[in-house]
Coordinates of N, CA and C in Angstrom, one line a residue:
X236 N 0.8 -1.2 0.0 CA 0.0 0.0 0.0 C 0.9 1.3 0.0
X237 N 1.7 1.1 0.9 CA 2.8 2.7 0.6 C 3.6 2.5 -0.4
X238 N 4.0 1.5 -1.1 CA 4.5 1.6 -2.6 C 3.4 2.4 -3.4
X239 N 2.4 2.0 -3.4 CA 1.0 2.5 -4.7 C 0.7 4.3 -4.2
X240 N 0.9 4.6 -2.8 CA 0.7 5.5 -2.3 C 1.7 6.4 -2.6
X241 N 3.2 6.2 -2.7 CA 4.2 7.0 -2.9 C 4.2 6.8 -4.5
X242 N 4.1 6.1 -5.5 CA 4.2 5.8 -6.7 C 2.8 7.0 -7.0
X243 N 2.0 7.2 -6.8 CA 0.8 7.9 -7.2 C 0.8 9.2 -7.0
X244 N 2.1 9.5 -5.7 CA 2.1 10.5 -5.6 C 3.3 11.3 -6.2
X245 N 3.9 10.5 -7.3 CA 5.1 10.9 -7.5 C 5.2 11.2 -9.2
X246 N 6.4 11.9 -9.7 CA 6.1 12.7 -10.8 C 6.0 11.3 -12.2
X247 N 6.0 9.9 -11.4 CA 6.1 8.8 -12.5 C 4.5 8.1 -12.5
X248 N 3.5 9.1 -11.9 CA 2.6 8.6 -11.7 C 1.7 7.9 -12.9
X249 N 1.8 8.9 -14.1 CA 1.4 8.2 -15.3 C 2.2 7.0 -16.1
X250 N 3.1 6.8 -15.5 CA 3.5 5.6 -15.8 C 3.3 4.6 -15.5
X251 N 3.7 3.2 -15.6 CA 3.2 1.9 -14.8 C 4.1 1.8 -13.4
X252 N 2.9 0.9 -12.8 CA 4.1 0.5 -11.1 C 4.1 -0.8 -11.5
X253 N 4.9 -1.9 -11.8 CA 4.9 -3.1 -11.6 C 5.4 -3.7 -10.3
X254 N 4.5 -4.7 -9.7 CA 5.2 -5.2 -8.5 C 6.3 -6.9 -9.0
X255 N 6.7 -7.1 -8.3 CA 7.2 -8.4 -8.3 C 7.5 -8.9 -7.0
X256 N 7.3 -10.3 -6.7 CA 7.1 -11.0 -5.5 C 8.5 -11.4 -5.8
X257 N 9.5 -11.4 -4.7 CA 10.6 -12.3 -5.1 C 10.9 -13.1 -4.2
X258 N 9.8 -13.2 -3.4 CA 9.8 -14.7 -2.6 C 9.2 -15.7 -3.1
X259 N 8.6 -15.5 -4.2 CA 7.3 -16.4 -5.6 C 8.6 -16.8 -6.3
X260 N 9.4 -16.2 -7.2 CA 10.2 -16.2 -7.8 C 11.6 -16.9 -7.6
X261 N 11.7 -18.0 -8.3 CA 13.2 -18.5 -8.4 C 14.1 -18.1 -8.7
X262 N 15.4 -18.2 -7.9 CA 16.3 -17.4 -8.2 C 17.2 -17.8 -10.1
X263 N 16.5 -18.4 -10.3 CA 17.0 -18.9 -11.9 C 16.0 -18.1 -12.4
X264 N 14.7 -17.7 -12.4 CA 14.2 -16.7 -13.3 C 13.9 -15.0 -13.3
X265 N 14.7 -15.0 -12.0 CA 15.1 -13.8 -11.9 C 15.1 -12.9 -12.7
X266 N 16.7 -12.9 -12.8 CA 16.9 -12.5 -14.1 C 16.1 -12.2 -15.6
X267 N 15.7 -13.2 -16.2 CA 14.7 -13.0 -17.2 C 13.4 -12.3 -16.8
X268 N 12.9 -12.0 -15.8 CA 12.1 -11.6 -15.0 C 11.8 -10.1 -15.5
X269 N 13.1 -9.5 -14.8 CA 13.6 -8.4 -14.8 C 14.3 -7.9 -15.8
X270 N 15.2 -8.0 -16.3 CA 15.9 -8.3 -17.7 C 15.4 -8.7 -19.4
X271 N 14.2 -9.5 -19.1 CA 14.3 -10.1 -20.2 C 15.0 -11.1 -20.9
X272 N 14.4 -11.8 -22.0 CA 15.6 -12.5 -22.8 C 14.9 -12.8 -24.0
X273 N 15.8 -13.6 -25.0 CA 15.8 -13.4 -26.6 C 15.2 -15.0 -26.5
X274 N 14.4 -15.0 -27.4 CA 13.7 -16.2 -28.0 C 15.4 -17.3 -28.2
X275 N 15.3 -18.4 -27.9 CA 16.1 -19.5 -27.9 C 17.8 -19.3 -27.0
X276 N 17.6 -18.2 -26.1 CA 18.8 -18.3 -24.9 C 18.6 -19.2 -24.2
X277 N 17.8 -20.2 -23.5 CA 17.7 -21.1 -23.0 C 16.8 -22.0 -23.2
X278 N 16.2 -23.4 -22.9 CA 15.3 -24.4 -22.9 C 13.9 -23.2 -22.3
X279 N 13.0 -23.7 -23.4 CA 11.8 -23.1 -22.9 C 11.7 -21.8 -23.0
X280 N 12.5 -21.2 -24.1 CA 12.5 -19.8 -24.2 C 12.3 -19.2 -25.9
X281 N 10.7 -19.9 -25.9 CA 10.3 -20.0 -27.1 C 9.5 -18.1 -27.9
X282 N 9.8 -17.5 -27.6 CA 9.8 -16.5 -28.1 C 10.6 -15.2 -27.1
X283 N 11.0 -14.1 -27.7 CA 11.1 -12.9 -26.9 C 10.5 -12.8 -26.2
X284 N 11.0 -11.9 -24.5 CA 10.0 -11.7 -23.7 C 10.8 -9.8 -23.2
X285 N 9.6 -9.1 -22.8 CA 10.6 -8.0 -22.2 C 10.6 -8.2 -20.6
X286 N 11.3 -8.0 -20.3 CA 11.4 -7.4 -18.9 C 11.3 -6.3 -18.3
X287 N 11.0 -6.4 -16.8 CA 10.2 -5.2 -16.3 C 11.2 -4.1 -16.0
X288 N 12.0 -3.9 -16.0 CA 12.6 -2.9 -16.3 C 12.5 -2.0 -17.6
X289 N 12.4 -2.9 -18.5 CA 11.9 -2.3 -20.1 C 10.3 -2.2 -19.8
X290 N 9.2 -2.7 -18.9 CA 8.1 -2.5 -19.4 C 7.8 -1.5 -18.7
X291 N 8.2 -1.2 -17.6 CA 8.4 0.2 -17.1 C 8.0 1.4 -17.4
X292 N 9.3 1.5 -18.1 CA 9.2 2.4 -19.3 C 8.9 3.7 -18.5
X293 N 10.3 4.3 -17.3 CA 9.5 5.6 -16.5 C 9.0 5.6 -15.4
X294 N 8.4 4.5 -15.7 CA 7.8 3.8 -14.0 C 8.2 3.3 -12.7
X295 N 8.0 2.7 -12.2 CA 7.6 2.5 -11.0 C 8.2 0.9 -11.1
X296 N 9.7 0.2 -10.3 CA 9.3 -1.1 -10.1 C 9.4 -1.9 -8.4
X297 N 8.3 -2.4 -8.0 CA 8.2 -2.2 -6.4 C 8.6 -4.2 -6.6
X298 N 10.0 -4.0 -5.5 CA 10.2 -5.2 -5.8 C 10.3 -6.0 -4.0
X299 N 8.7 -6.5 -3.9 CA 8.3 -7.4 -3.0 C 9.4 -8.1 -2.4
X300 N 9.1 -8.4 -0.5 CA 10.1 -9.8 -0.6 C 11.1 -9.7 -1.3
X301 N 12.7 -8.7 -1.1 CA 13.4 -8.7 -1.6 C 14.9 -9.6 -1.3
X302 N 13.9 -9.2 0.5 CA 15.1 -9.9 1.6 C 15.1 -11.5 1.0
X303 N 14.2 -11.6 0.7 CA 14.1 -13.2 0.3 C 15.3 -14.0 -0.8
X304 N 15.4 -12.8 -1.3 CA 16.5 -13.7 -2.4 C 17.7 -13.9 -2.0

């Protein structure tokens, strides 16, 4: 709630907030997570994907459960 609260009240407000749980999250998809990756860098990485730093885009990324990783 104080992420959405300071993100709303801040000059990136028309942008997106993405959250991410990183206690949900394996530390093997991390990275691609956040980063992204290219269609065929690894098994099961059957098209481009962006990551949240690129989907951003200006915004807001509130990254949950950080202590967790």
């Amino acid at each position: 709630m104080v992420a959405h609260l300071i993100h709303s009240r801040s000059r990136r407000r028309h942008a997106p907030l993405l959250t991410i749980n990183c206690a949900a999250m394996p530390d093997t998809l991390l990275e691609s997570e956040l980063f992204g990756h290219a269609r065929g860098s690894f098994t099961d990485a059957y098209r481009d994907k962006r990551g949240l730093f690129e989907s951003a885009n200006g915004g807001t990324i509130f990254l949950d459960e950080i202590s967790n990783l």
